[in-house]
PDB file of C-alpha atoms in Angstrom:
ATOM      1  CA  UNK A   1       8.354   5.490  -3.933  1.00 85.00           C
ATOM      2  CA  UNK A   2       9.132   1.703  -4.137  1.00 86.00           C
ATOM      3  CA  UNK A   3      11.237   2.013  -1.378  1.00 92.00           C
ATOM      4  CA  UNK A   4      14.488   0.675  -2.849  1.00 96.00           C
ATOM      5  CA  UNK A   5      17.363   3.227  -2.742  1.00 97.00           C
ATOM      6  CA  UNK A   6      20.109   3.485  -5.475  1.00 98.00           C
ATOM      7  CA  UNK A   7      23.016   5.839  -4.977  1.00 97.00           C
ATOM      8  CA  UNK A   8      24.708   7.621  -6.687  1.00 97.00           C
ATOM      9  CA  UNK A   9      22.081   8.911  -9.022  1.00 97.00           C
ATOM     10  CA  UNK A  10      24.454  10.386 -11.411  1.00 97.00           C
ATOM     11  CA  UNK A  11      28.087   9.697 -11.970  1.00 97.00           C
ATOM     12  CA  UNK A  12      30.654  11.082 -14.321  1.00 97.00           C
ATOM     13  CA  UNK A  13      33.712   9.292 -14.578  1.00 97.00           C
ATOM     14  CA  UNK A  14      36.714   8.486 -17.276  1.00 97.00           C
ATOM     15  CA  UNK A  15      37.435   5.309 -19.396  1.00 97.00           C
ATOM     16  CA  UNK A  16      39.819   2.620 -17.604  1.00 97.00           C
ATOM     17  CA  UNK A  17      38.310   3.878 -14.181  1.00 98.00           C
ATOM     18  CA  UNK A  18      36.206   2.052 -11.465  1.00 98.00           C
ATOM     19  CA  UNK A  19      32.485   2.863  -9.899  1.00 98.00           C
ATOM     20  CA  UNK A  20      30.734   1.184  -7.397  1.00 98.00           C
ATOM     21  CA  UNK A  21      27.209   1.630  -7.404  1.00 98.00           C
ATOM     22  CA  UNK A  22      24.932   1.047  -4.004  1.00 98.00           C
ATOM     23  CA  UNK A  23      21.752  -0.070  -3.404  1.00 98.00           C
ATOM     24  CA  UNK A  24      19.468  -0.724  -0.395  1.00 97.00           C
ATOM     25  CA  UNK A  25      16.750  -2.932  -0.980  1.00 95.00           C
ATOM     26  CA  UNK A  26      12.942  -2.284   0.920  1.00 93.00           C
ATOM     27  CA  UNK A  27      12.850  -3.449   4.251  1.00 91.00           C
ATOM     28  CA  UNK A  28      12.217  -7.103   4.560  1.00 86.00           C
ATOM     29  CA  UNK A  29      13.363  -8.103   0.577  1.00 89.00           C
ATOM     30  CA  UNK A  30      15.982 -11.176   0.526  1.00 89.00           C
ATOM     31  CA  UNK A  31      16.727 -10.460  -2.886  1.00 89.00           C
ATOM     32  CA  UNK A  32      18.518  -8.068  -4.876  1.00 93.00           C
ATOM     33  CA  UNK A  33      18.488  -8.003  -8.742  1.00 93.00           C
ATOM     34  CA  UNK A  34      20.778  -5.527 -10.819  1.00 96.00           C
ATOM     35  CA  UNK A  35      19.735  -4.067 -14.572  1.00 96.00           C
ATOM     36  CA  UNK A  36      21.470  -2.276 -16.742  1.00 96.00           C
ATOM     37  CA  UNK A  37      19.668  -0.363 -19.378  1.00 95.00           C
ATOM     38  CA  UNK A  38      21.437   1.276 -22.443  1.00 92.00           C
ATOM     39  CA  UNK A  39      19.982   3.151 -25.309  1.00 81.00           C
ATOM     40  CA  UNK A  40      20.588   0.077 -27.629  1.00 74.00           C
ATOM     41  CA  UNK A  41      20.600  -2.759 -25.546  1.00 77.00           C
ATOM     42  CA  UNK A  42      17.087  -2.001 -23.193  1.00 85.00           C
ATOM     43  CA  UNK A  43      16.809  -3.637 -20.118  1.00 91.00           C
ATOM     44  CA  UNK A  44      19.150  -6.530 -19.332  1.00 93.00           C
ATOM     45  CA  UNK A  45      19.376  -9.034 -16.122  1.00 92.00           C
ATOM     46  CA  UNK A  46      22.859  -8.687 -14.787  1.00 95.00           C
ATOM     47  CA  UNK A  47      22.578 -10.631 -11.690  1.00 94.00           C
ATOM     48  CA  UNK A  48      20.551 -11.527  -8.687  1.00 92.00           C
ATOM     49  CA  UNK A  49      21.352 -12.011  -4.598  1.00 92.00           C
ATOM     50  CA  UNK A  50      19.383 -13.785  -2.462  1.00 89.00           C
ATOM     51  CA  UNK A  51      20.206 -13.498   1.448  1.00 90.00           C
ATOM     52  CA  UNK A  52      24.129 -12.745   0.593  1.00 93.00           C
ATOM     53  CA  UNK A  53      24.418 -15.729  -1.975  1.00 92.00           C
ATOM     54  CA  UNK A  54      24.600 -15.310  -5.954  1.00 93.00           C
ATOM     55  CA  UNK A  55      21.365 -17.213  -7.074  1.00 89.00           C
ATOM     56  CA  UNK A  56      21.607 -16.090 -10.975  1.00 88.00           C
ATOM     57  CA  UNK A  57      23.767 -14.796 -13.204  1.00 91.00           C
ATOM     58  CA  UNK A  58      22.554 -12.754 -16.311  1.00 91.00           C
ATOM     59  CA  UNK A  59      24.675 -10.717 -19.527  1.00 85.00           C
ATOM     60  CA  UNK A  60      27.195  -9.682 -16.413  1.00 94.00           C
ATOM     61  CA  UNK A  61      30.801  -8.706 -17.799  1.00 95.00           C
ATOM     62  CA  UNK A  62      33.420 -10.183 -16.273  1.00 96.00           C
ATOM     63  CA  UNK A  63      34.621  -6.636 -15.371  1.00 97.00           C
ATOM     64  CA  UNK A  64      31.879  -6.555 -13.076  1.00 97.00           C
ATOM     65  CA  UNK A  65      31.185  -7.699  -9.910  1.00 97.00           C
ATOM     66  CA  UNK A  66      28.257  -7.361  -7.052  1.00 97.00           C
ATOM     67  CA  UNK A  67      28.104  -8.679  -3.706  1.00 97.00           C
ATOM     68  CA  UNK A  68      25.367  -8.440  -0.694  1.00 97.00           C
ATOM     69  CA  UNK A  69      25.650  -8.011   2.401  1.00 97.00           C
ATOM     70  CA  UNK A  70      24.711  -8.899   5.651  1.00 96.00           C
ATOM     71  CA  UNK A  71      22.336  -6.413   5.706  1.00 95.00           C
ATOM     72  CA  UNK A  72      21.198  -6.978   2.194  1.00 95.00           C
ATOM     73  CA  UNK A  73      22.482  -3.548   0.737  1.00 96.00           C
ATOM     74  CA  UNK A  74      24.400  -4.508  -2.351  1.00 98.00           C
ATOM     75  CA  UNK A  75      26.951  -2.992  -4.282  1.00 98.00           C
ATOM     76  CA  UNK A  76      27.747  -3.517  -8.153  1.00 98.00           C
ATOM     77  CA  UNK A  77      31.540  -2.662  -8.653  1.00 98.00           C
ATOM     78  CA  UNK A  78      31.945  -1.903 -12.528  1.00 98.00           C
ATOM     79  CA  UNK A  79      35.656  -1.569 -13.578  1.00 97.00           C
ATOM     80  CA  UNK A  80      38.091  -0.600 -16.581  1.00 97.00           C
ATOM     81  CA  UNK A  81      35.022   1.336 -17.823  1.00 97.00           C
ATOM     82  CA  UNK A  82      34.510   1.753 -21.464  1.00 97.00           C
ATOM     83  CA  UNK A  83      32.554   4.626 -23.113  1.00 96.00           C
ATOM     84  CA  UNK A  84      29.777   1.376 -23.682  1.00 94.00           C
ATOM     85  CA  UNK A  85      29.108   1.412 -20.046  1.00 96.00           C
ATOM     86  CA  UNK A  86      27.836   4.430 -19.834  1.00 96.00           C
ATOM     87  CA  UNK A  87      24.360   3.430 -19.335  1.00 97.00           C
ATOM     88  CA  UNK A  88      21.161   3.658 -16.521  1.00 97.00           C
ATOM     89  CA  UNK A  89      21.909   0.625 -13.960  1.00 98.00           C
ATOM     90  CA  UNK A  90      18.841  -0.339 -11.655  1.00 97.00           C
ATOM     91  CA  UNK A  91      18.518  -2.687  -8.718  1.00 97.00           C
ATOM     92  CA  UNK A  92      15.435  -4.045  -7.989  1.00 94.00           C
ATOM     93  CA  UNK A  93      14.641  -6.629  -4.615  1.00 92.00           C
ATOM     94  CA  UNK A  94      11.848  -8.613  -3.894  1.00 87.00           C
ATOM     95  CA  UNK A  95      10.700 -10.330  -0.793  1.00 78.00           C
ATOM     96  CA  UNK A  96      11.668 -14.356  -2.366  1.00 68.00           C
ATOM     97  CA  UNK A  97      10.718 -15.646   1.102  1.00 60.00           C
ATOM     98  CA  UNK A  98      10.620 -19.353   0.475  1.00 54.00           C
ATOM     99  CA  UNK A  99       7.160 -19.211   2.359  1.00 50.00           C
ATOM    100  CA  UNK A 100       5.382 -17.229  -0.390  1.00 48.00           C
ATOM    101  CA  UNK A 101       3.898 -19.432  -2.801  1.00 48.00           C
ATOM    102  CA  UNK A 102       4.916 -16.458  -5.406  1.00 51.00           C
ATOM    103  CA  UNK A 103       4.527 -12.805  -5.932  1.00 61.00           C
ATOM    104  CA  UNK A 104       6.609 -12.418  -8.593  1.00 66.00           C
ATOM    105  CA  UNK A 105       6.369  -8.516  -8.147  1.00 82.00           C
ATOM    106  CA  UNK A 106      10.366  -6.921  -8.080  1.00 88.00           C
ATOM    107  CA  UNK A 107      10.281  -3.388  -6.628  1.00 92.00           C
ATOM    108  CA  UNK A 108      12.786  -1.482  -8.634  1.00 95.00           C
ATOM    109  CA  UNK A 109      14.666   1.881  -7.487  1.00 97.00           C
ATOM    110  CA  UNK A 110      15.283   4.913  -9.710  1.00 96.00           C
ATOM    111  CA  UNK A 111      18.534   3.606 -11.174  1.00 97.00           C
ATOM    112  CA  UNK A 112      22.004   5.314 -11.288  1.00 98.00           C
ATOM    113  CA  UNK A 113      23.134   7.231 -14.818  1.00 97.00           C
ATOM    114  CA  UNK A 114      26.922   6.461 -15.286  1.00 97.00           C
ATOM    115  CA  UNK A 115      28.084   8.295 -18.212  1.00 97.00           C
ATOM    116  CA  UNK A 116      31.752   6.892 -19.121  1.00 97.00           C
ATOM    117  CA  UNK A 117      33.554   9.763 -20.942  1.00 96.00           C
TER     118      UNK A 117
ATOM    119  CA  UNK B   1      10.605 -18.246 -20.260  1.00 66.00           C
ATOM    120  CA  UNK B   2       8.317 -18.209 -23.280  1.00 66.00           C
ATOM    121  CA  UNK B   3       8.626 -15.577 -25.247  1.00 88.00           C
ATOM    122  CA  UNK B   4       6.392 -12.677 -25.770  1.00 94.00           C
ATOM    123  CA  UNK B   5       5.618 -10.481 -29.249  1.00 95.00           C
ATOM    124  CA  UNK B   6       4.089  -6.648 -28.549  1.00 97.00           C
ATOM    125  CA  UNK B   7       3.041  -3.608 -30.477  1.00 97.00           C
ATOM    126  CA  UNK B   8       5.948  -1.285 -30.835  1.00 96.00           C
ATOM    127  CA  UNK B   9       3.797   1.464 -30.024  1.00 97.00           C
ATOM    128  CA  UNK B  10       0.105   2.598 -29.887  1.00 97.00           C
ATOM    129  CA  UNK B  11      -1.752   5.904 -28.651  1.00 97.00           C
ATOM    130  CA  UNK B  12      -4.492   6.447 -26.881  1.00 96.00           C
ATOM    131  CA  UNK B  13      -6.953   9.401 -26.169  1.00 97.00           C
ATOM    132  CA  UNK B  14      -6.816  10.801 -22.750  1.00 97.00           C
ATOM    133  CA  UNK B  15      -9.689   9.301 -20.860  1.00 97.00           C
ATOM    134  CA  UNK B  16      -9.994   6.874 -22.621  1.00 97.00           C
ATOM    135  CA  UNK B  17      -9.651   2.965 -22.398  1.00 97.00           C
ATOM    136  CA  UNK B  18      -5.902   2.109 -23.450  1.00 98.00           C
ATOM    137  CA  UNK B  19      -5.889  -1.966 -24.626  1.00 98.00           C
ATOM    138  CA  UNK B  20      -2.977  -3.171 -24.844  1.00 98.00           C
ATOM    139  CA  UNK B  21      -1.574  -6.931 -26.688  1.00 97.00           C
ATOM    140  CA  UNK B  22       0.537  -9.612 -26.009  1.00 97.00           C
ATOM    141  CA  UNK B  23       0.952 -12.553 -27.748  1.00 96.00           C
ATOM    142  CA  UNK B  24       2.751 -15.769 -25.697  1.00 94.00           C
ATOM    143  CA  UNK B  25       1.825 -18.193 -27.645  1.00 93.00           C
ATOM    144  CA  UNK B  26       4.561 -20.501 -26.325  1.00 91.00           C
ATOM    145  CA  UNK B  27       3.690 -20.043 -22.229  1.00 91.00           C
ATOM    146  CA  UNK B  28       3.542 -23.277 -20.211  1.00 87.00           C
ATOM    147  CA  UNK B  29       1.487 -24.263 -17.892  1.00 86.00           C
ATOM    148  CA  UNK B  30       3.013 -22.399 -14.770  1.00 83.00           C
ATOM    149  CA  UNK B  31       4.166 -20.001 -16.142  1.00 87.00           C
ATOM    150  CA  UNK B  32       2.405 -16.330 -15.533  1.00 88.00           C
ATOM    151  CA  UNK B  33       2.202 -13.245 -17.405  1.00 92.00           C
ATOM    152  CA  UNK B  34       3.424  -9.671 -15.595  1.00 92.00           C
ATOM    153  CA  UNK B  35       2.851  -6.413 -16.593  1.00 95.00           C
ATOM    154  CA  UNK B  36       5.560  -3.470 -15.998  1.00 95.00           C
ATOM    155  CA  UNK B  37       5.335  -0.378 -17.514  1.00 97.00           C
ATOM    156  CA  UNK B  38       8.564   2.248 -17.397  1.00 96.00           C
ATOM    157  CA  UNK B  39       7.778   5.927 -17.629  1.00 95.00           C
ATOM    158  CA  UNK B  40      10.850   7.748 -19.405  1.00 89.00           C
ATOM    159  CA  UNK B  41      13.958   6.771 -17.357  1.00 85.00           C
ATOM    160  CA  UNK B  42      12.418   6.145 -14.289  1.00 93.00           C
ATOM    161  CA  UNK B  43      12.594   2.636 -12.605  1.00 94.00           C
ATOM    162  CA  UNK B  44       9.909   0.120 -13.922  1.00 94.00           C
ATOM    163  CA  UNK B  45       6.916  -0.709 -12.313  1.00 94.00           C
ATOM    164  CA  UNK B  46       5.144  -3.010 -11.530  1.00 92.00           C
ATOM    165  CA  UNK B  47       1.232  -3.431 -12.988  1.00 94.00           C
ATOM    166  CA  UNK B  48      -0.240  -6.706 -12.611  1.00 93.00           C
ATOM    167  CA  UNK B  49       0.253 -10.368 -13.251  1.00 91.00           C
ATOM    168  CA  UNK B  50      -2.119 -13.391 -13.675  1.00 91.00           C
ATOM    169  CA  UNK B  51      -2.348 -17.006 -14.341  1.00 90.00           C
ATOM    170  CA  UNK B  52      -5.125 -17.829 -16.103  1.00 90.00           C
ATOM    171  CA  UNK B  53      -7.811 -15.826 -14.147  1.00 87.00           C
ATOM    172  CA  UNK B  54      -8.433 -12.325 -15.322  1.00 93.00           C
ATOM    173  CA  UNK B  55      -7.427 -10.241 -12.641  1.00 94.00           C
ATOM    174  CA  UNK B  56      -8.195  -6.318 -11.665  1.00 96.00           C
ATOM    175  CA  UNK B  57      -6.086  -3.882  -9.464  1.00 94.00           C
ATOM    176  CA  UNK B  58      -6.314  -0.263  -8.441  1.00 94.00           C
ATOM    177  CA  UNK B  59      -4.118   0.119 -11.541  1.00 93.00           C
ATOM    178  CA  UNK B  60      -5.077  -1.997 -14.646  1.00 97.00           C
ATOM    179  CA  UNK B  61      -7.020  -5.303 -15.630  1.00 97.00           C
ATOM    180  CA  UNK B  62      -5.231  -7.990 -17.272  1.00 97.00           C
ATOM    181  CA  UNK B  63      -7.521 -10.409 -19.148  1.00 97.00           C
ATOM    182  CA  UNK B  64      -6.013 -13.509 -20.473  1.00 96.00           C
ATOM    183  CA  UNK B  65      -7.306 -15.585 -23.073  1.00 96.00           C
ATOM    184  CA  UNK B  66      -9.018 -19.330 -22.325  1.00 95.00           C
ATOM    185  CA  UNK B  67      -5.905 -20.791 -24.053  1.00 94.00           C
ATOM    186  CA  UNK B  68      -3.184 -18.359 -22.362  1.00 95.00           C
ATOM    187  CA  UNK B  69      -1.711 -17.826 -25.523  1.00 95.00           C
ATOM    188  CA  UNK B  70      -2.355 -14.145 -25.483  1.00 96.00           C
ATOM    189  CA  UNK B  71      -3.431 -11.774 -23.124  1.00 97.00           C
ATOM    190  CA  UNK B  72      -4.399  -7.869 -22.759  1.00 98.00           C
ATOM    191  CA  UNK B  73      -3.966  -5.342 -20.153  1.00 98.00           C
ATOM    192  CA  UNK B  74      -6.452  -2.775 -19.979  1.00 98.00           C
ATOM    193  CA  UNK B  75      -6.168   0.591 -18.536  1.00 97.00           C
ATOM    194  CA  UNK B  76      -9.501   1.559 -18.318  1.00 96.00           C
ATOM    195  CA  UNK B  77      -9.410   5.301 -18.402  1.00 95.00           C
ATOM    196  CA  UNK B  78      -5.766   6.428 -19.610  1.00 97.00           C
ATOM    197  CA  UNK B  79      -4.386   9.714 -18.568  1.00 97.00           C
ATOM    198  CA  UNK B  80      -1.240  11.875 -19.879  1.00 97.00           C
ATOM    199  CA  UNK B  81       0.365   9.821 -16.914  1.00 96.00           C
ATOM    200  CA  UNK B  82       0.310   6.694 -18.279  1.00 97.00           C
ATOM    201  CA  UNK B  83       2.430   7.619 -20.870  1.00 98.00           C
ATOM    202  CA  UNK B  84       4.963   4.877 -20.783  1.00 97.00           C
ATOM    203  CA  UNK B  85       6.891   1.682 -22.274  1.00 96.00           C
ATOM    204  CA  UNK B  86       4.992  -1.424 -20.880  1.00 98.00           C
ATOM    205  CA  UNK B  87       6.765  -4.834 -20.963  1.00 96.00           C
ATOM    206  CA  UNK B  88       4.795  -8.217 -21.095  1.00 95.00           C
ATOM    207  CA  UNK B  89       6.757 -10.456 -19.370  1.00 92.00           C
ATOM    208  CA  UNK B  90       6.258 -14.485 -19.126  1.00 89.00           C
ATOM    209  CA  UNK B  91       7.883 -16.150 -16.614  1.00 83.00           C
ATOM    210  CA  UNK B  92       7.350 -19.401 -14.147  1.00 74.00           C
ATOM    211  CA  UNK B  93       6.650 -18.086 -10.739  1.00 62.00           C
ATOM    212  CA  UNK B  94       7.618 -20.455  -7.726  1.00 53.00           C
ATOM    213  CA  UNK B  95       9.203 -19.966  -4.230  1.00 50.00           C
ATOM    214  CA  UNK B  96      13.149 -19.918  -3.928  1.00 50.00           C
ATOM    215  CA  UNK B  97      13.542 -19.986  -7.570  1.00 52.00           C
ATOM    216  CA  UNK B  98      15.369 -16.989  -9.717  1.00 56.00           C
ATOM    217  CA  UNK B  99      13.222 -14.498 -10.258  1.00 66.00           C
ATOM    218  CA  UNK B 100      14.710 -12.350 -12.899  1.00 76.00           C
ATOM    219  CA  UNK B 101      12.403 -10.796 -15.149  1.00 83.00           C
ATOM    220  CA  UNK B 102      12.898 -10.875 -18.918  1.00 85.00           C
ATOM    221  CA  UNK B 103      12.433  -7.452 -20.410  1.00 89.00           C
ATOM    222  CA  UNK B 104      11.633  -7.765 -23.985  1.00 89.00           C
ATOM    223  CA  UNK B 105      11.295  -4.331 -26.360  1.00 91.00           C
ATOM    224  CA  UNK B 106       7.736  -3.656 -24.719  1.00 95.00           C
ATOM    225  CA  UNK B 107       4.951  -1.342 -25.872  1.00 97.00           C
ATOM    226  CA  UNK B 108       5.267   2.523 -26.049  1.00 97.00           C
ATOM    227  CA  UNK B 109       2.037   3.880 -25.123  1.00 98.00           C
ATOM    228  CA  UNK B 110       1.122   7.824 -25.913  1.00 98.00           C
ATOM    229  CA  UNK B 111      -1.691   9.198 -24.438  1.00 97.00           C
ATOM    230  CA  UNK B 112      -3.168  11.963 -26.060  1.00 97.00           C
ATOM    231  CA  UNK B 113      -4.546  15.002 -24.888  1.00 95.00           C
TER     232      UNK B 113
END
């Protein structure tokens, strides 16, 4: 258990719709990092929160969005889903305290499986 | 991020040592090499990560070459378990800075019974 928590962990839905997924980091992490991992595409870097502010922005569509908040749970709102969404989205946090020289080590939950029909 | 190059896949007998490649010949000087493996679907995990000590955990030992250019995790007795994709990743390591890891195609290791 990495101690990250993703919900849901599956979800159905229909093309042009809207999911938001949910994730609550391990106690203590600043950061928050959200994957998305399709059959053909592996795992890519969407984007990355650090104490409520965007610090990096990946292969994010625009028809996605994230936000954290204040207490470091973040969300990932996906919208107008296509049938190329459907896909296994992780978030991952990490503790990024700017007194650690470096870890590097992201802890990474056990995703959510949207499947866009 | 310098790029890494990996195996596709290799197998390994159960109990035995499981050695597995990367080649980074393009790493800088602060930049350090992780290790993450992914067992089917689940979320990845972390292994290990060094500079340009070798280094040894509870899971794995990661010995990097004098140059950096390459390095080579070693799981020293392998088990159905550790049946997995592991990923390679280079990437500078420094306070405040992004910290998004780079997940390239990685290495599927079978472990045979």
């Amino acid at each position: 258990d990495s101690g990250v928590t993703q919900t849901p962990k599956h979800l159905i839905t229909a093309t042009g719709q809207r999911v938001t997924l949910r994730c609550s980091p391990r106690s203590g992490d600043l950061s928050v990092y959200w994957y998305q991992q399709s059959l053909d595409q592996g795992l890519q870097f969407l984007i990355q929160y650090y104490n409520g502010e965007e610090r990096a922005k990946g292969n994010i569509l625009e028809r996605f969005s994230a936000q954290q908040f204040p207490d470091l749970h973040s969300e990932l709102n996906l919208s107008s889903l296509e049938l190329g969404d459907s896909a296994l989205y992780f978030c991952a946090s990490s503790v990024d305290n700017r007194a650690f020289t470096n870890t590097g080590e992201l802890f990474f939950g056990e995703g959510s499986r949207l499947t866009v029909l | 991020d310098a790029k890494t190059t990996q195996p596709p896949s290799m197998d390994c007998a159960e109990g035995r040592a499981a050695n597995l490649p990367c080649n980074h010949s393009t790493i800088s000087g602060n930049e350090y090499v992780y290790w993450y493996r992914q067992i089917h679907s689940q979320g990845p995990q972390y292994i290990i990560h060094g500079l340009k000590n070798n280094e040894t955990n509870e899971m794995a030992s990661l010995i990097i070459t004098e140059d950096r250019k390459s390095s080579t995790l070693i799981l020293p007795h392998a088990t159905l378990r550790d049946t997995a994709v592991y990923y390679c990743i280079v990437r500078v390591g420094s306070s405040g800075s992004a910290r998004q890891l780079t997940f390239g195609s990685g290495t599927q290791l079978t472990v045979l019974p």
